[in-house]
Coordinates of C-alpha atoms in Angstrom, one line a residue:
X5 CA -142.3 48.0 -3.8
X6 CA -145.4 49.5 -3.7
X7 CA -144.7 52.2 -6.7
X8 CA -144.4 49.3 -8.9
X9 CA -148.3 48.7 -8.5
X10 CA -150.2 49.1 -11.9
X11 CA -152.7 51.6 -9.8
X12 CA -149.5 53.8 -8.9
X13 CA -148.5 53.3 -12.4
X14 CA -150.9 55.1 -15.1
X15 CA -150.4 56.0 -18.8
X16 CA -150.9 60.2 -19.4
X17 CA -149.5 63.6 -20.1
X18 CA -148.9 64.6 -16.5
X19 CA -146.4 62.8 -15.0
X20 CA -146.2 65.3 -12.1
X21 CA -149.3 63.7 -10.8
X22 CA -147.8 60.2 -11.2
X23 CA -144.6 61.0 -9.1
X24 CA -147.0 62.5 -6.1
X25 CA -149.0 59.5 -6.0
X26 CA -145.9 57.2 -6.2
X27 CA -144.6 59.4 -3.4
X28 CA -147.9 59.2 -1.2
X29 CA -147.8 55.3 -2.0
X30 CA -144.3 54.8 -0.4
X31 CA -144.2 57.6 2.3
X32 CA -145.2 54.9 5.0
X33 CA -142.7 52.7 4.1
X34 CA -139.7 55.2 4.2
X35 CA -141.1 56.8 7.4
X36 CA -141.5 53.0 9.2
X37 CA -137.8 52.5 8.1
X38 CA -136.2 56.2 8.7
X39 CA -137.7 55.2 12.1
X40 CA -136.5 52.0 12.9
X41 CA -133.1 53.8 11.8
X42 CA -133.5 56.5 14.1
X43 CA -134.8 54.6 17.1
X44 CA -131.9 52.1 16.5
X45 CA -129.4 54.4 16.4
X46 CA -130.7 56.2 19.6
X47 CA -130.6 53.1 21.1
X48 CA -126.7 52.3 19.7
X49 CA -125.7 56.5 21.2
X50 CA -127.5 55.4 24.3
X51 CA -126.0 52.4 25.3
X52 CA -122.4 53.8 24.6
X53 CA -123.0 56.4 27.1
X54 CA -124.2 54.2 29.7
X55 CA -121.0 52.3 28.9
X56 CA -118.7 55.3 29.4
X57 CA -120.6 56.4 32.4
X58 CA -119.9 52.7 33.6
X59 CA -116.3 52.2 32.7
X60 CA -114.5 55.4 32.2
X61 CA -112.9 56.2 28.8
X62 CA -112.4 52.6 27.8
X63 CA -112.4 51.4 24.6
X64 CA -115.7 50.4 23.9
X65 CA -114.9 50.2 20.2
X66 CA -113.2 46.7 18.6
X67 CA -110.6 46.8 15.8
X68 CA -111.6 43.6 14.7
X69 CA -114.3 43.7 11.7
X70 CA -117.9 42.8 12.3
X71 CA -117.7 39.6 11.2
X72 CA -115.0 38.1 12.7
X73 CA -115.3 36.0 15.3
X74 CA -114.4 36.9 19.0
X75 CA -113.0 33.7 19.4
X76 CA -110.6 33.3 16.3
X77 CA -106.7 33.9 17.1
X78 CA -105.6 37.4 15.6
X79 CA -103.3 37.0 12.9
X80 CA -99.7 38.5 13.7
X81 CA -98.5 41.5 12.3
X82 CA -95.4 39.7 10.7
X83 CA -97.5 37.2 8.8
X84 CA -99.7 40.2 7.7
X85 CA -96.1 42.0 6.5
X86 CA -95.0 38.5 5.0
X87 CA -97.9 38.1 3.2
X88 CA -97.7 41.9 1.5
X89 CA -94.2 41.0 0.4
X90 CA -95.0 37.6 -1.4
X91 CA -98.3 38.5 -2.7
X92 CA -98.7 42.0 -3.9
X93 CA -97.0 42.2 -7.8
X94 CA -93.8 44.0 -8.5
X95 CA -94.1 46.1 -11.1
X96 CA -90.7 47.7 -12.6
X97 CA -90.7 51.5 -14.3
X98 CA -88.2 52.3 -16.3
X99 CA -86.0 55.2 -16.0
X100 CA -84.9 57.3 -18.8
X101 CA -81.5 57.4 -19.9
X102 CA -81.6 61.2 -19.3
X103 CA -81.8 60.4 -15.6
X104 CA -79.5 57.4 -15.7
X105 CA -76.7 59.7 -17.4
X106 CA -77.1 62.8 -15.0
X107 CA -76.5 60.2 -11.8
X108 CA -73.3 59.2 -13.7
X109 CA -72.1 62.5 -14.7
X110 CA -73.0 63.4 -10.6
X111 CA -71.2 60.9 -8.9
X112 CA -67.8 61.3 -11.2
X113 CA -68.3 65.2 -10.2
X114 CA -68.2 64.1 -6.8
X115 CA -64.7 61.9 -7.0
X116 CA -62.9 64.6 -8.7
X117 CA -64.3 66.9 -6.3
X118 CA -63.2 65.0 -3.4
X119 CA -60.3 63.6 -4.9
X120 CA -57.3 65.9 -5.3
X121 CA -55.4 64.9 -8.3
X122 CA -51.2 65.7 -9.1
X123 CA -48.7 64.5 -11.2
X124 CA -45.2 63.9 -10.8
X125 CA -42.5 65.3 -12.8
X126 CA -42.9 62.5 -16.0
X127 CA -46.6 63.6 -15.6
X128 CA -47.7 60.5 -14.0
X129 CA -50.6 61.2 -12.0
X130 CA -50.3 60.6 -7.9
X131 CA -52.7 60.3 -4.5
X132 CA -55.3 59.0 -7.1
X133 CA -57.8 56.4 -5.7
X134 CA -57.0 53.4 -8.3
X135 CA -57.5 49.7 -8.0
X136 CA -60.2 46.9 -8.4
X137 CA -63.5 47.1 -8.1
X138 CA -64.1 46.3 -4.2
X139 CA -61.3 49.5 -4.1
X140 CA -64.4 51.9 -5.8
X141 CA -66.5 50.2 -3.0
X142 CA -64.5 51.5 -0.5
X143 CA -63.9 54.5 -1.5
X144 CA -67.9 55.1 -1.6
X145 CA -68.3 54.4 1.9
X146 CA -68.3 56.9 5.3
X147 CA -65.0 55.6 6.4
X148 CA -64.5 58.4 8.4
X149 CA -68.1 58.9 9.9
X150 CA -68.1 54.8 10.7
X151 CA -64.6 55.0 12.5
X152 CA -66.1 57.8 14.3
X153 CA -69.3 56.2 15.4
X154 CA -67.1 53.0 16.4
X155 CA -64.9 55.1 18.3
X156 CA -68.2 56.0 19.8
X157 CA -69.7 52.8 20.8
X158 CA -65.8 52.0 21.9
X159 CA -66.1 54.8 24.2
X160 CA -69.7 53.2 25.9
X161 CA -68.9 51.7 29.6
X162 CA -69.2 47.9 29.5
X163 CA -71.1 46.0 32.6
X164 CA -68.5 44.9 35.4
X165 CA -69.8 41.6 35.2
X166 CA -69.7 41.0 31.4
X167 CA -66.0 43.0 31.0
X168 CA -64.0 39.5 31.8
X169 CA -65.9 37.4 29.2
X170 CA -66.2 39.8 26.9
X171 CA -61.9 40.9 27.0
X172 CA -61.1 36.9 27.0
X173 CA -63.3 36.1 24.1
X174 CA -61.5 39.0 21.9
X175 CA -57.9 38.0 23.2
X176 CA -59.2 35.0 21.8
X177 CA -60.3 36.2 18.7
X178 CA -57.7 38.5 17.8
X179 CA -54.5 36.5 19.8
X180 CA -53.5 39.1 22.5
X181 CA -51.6 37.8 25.5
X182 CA -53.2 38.5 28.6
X183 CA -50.2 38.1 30.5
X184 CA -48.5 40.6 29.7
X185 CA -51.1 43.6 30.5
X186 CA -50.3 45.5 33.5
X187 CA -54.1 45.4 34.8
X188 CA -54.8 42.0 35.2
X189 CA -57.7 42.3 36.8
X190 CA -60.4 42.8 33.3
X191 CA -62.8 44.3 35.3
X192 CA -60.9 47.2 35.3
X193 CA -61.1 48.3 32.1
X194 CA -64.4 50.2 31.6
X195 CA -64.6 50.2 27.6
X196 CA -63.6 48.3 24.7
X197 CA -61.8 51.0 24.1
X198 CA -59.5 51.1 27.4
X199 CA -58.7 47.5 26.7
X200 CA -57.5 48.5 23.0
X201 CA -55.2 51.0 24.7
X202 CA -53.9 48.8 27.0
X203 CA -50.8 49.3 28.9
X204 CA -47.8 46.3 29.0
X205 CA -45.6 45.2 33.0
X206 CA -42.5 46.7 32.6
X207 CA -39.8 44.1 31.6
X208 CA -42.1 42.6 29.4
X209 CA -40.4 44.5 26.3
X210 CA -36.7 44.4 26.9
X211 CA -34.5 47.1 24.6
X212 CA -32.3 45.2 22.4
X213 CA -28.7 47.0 22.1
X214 CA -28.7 48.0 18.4
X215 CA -28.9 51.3 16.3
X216 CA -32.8 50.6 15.6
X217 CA -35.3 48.5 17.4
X218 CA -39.1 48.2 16.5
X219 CA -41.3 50.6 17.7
X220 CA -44.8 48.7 18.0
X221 CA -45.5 44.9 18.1
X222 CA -46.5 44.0 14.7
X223 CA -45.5 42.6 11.3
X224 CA -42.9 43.6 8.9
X225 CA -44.9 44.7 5.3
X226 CA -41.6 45.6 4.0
X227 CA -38.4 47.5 4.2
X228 CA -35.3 48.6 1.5
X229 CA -33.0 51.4 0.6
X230 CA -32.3 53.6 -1.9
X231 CA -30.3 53.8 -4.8
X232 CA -30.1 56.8 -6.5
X233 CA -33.4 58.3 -7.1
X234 CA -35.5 55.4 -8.2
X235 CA -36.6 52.6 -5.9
X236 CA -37.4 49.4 -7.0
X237 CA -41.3 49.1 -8.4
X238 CA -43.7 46.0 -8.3
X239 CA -46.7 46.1 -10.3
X240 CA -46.1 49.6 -11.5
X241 CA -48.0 51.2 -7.8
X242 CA -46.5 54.7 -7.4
X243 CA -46.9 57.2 -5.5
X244 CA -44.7 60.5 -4.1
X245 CA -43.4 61.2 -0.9
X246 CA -43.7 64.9 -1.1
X247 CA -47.1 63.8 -1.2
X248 CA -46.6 61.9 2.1
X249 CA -44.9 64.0 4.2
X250 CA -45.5 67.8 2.5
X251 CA -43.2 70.3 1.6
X252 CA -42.1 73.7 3.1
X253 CA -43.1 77.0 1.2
X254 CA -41.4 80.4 1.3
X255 CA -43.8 81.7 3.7
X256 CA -43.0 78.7 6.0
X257 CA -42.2 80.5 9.3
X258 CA -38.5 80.2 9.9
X259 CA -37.2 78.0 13.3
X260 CA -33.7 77.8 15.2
X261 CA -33.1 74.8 16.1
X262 CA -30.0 73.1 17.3
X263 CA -28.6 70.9 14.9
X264 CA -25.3 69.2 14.2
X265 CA -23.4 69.7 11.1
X266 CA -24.0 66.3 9.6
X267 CA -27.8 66.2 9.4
X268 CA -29.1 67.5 6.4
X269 CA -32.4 67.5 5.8
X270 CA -33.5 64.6 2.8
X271 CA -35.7 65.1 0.3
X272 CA -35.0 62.8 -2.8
X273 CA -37.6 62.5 -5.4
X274 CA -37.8 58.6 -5.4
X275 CA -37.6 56.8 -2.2
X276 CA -38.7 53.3 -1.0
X277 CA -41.0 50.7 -1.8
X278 CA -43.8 50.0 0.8
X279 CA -45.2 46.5 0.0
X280 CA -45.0 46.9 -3.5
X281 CA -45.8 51.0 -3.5
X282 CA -43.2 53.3 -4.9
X283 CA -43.0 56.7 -3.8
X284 CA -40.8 59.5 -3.5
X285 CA -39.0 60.8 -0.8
X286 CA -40.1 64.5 -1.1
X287 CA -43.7 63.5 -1.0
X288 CA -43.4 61.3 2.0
X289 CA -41.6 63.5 4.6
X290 CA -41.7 67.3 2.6
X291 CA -39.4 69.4 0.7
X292 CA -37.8 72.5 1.5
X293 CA -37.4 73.8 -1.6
X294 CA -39.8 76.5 -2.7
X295 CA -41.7 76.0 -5.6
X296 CA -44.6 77.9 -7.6
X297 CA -48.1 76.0 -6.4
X298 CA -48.9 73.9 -9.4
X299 CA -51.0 71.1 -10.5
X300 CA -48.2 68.5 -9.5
X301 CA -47.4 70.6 -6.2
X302 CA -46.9 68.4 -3.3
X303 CA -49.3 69.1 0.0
X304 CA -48.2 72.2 1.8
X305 CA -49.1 73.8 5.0
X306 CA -52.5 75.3 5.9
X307 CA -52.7 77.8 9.0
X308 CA -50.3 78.7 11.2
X309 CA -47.1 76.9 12.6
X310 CA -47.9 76.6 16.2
X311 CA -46.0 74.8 19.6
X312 CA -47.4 71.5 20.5
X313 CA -44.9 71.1 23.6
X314 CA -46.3 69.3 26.3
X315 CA -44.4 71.5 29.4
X316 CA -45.1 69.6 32.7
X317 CA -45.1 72.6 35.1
X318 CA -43.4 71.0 38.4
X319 CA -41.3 68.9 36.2
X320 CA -37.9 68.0 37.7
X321 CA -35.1 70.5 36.1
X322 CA -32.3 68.0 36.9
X323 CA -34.1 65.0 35.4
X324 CA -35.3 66.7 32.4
X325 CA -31.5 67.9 31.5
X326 CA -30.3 64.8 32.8
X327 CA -32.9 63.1 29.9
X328 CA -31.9 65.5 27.4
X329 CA -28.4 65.3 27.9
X330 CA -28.2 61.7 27.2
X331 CA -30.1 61.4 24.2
X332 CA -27.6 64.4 22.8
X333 CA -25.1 62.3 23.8
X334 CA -26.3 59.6 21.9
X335 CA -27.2 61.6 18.7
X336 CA -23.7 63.6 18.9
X337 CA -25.4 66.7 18.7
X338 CA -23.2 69.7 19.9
X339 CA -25.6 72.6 20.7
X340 CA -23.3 75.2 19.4
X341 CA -23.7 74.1 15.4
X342 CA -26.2 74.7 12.9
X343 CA -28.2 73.3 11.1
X344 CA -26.8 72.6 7.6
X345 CA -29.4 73.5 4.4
X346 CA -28.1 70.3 2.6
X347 CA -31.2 68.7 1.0
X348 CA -29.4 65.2 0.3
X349 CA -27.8 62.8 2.7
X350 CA -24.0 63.3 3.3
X351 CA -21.4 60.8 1.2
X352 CA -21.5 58.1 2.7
X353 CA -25.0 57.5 4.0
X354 CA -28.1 56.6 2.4
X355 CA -32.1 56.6 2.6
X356 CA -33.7 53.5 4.4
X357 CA -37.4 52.8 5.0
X358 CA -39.4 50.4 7.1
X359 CA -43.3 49.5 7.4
X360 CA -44.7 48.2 9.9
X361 CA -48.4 47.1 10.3
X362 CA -50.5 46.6 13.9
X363 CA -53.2 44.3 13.8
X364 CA -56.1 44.5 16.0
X365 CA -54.6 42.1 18.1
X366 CA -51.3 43.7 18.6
X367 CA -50.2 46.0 21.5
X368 CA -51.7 49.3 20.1
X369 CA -48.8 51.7 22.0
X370 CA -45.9 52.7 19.7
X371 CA -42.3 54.0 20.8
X372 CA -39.1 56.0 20.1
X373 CA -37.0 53.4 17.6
X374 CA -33.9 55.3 18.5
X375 CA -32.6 57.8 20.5
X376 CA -33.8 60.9 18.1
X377 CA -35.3 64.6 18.5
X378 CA -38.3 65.2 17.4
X379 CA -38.8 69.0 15.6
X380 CA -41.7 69.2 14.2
X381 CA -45.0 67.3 13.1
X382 CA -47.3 67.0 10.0
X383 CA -50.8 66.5 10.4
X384 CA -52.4 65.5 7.3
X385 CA -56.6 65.4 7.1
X386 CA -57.0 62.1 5.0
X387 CA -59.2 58.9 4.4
X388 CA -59.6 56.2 6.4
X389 CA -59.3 53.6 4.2
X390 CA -57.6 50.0 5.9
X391 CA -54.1 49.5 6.2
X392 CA -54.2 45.7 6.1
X393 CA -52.0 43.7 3.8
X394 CA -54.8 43.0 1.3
X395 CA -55.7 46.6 1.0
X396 CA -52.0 47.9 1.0
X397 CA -51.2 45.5 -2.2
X398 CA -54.7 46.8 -4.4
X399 CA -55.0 50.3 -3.4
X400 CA -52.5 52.8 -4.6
X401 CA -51.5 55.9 -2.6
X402 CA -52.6 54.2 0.0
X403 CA -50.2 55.7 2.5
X404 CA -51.1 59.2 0.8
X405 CA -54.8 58.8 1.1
X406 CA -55.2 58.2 4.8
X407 CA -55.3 60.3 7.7
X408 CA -51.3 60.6 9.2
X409 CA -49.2 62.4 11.4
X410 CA -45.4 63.0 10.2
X411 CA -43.3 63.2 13.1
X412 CA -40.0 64.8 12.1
X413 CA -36.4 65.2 13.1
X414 CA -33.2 63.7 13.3
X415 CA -30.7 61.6 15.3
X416 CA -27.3 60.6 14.9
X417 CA -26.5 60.3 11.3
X418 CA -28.7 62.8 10.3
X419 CA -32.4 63.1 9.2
X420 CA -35.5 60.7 11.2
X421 CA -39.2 60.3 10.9
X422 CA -41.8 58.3 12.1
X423 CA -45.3 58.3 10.6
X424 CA -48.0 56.9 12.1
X425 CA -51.1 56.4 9.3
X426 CA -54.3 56.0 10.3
X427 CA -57.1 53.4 9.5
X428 CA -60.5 52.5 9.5
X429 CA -62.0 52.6 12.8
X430 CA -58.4 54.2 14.3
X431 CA -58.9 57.5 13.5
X432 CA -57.6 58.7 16.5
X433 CA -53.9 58.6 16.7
X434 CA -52.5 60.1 20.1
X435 CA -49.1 61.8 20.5
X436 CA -48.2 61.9 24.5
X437 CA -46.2 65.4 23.9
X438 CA -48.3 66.8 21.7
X439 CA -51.4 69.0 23.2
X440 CA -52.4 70.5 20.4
X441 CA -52.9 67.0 17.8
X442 CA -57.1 66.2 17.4
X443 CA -57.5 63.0 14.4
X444 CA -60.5 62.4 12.7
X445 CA -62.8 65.2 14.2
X446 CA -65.8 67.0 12.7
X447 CA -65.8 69.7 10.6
X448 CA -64.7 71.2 7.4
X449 CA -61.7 69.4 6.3
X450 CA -58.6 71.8 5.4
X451 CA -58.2 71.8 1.7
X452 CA -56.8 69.2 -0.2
X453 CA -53.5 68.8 -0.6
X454 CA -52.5 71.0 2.9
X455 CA -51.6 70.1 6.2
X456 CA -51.4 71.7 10.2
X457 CA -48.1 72.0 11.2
X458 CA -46.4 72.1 15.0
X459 CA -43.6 72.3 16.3
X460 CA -41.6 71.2 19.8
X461 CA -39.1 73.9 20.3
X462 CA -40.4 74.4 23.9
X463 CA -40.6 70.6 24.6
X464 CA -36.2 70.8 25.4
X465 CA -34.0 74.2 25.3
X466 CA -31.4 72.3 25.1
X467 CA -32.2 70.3 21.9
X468 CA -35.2 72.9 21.0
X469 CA -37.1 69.7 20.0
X470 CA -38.9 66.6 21.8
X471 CA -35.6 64.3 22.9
X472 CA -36.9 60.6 22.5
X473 CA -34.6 57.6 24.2
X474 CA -35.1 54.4 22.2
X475 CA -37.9 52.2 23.4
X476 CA -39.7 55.4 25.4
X477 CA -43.8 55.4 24.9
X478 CA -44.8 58.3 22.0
X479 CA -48.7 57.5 21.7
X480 CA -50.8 54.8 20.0
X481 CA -53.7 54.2 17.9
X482 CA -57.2 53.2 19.4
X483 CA -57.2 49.7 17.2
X484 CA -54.4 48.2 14.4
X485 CA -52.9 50.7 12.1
X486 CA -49.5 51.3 10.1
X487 CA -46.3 52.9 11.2
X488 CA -43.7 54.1 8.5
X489 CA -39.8 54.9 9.2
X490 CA -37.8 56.8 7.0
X491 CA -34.1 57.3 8.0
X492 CA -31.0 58.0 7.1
X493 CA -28.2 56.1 8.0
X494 CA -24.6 54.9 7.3
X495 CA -24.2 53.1 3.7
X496 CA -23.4 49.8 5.8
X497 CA -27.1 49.5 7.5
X498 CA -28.0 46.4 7.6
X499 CA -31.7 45.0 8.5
X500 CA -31.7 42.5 10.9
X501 CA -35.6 41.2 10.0
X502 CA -37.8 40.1 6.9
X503 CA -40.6 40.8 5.1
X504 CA -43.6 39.2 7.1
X505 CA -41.7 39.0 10.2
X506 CA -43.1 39.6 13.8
X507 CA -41.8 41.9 15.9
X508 CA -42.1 43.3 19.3
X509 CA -41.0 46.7 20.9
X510 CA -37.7 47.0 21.7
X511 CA -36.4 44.1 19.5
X512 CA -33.8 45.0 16.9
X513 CA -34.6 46.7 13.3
X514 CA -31.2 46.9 12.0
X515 CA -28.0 48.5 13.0
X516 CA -24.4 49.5 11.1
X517 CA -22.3 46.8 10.3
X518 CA -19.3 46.3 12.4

């Protein structure tokens, strides 16, 4: 540079006059370059003008650094992405314990928040979730937001062309019998969800003749009786059936229903074992004797009692009484006598209990088991935790937990109920003569521990409940579930199947020894 010259550069006491001549000296060369800078640069503005005046708007700009050749392949964006994950260094920060403890002390917060906790009577506690580790797992997942979303994508209309491969490959799968569907033609059947729901050729399910025949195709998880007021327990799983089914309070609206003298309404403290799960009676299908609310209170009834009854308007009079009057015929009933307040069975009969569980597989439709009237239902706002036999044998209170409708009445030798529990991915249970019943919607659940309650008084005047003949279609679930039958019956009820056993609709349950 031309400042560094020894004639720029001179020794005094006024440096002022040293930086002016080292200016002076290198004003040419900054103006030559501010020049070539400026004259460049016009040139650069120039020449992108001419190009937009030429081509439009283009892109006359390149994302691709100066020095890379216009020829070299791009590198993709995944190798790019790869690279950032194997090459960049992980470092780890640790957390303090103060954080680590207030996440522990939140999420236990949460489970007893959610989680509504009783006890029974020795103080044990009940409708606790308990069990391994892949239990806690569960419990921590959206169960009921997942089976709503696959209810969803159930719901989504298939392509015509791709419903026949797609039906055979899950009858495949899952083992379903195509031959017995009423629709034969695949194409037919719009949604996953249609096929699930499926309807059967009639004759395909004959009615055996016996006292109680199965209501759903599926396998036997277990069945017993009752002795007393303690069932046998395996592997210490309790759980009540006050709990199960809910009890009545004193502000319970009153009915009149037509009852015969000999059905009493049951409600036992221990009842049953389902697959190894205690429970009592009261907490499975309700007790109606009032009680003060208290910690080990049983679920009761939240909102008012309304009518359910599905009233067909141009329904034939002379059929329906025709239908009603053979189903009291087969009950005994007499419509003149009341209903008797015993809450125990009558000498002479005793408490049975059958599960049954529907794989995804199985015909998803479930019937009457006997000829019965149905008074009333239970909707209880659960989980959705799976009913399979793996869960059902880890998981206590299972049947308590989930998401269930308790259908409620009696038949012949006295008290009858069917529950059918809900799953995951079946949240939606359907009741044919029931308009009012909506499963696993949004919303604010009811509080714990509380249920809806309907009843069917308009549903028969004769009966003032739902009449049911045995093997006639009730509803269904959308995929596999659980259906649980509590009954009482004649001391000499014997069970014509086994634990594990498949069964259809229509074939024989058990039935009084001759």
């Amino acid at each position: 540079m031309l400042f560094f010259k020894k004639n720029i550069l001179s020794k005094g006491t006024k440096p002022l006059r040293v930086a002016t001549r080292v200016l002076n000296a290198s004003f040419p060369t900054a103006s030559s370059a501010f020049t070539r800078c400026w004259v460049h640069g016009q040139n650069k503005t120039t020449a992108i003008l001419r190009s937009v005046r030429n081509q439009g708007f283009h892109r006359v700009y390149s994302t691709k650094g100066p020095d890379r050749d216009p020829d070299a392949e791009a590198v993709p964006l995944y190798r790019k992405l790869m690279h950032a994950w194997t090459e960049t260094p992980v470092k780890w920060y640790p957390i303090p314990v103060a954080v680590g403890a207030l996440l522990l002390v939140a999420i236990q917060y949460r489970k007893r928040s959610r989680k509504e906790v009783h006890v029974d009577e020795d103080g044990n506690e009940i409708i606790k979730l308990k069990g391994p580790w892949q239990i806690h797992v569960l419990g921590a997942l959206p169960l009921r937001n997942m089976s709503r979303l696959w209810g969803y994508l159930n719901s989504l209309e298939l392509p015509v062309w791709f419903r026949p491969y797609g039906f055979r490959l899950y009858a495949y799968a899952f083992g379903c019998n195509l031959d017995e569907i009423a629709e034969e033609n695949l194409a037919a059947y719009a949604s996953l969800g249609d096929f699930f729901y499926r309807e059967l050729k009639p004759g395909v399910r004959p009615v055996a003749d016996a006292l109680l025949v199965s209501p759903a195709d599926g396998r036997i998880l277990h069945f017993g009786t009752i002795t007393g007021r303690q069932v046998e327990q395996v592997k210490g799983i309790t759980y009540s059936l006050d709990a199960l089914l809910g009890v009545d309070r004193p502000g319970t609206p009153t009915e009149r229903p037509v009852y015969s003298a000999n059905v009493p309404v049951v409600d036992d403290r221990e009842f049953a074992n389902v697959n190894g799960i205690e429970y009592s009676l009261d907490q499975l299908l309700g007790a109606s004797v009032p009680s003060t609310p208290t910690s080990d209170s049983p679920p009761t009834k939240f909102g008012k009692q309304i009518d359910a009854s599905v009233v067909e308007p141009e329904r034939d009079l002379q059929e329906t009484l025709r239908h009603d009057a053979s189903v009291a015929a087969e009950m005994g009933v007499r419509p003149a006598l009341a209903r008797t307040p015993s809450h125990t069975p009558k000498p002479g009969n005793s408490l049975f209990f059958t599960v049954i569980y529907l794989a995804p597989g199985d015909y998803h439709r479930f019937h009457s088991p006997a000829a019965w009237v149905v008074e009333k239902r239970r909707h209880f706002v659960g989980e959705l935790f799976s009913v399979s036999p793996y869960v059902a044998k880890r998981l206590e209170n299972l049947f308590v937990l989930n998401e269930r409708v308790a259908l409620l009445g009696r038949w012949r030798h006295g008290f009858f109920s069917m529950v059918p529990v809900g799953a995951t991915n079946v949240g939606s249970i359907k009741i044919n003569f029931d308009q009012a019943l909506r499963t696993n919607v949004r919303g604010r659940p009811p509080p714990p521990g509380t249920y809806s309650e309907a009843v069917y008084s308009e549903a028969s005047p004769l009966l003032n409940g739902q009449p049911l003949v045995p093997a006639q279609e009730m509803g269904g679930f959308c995929l596999g579930s659980t259906i649980v039958l509590v009954f009482e019956a004649p001391d000499d009820f014997i069970f014509s199947v086994q634990t594990g056993q498949k069964v259809r609709v229509g074939e024989r349950l058990g039935d009084v020894g001759k």
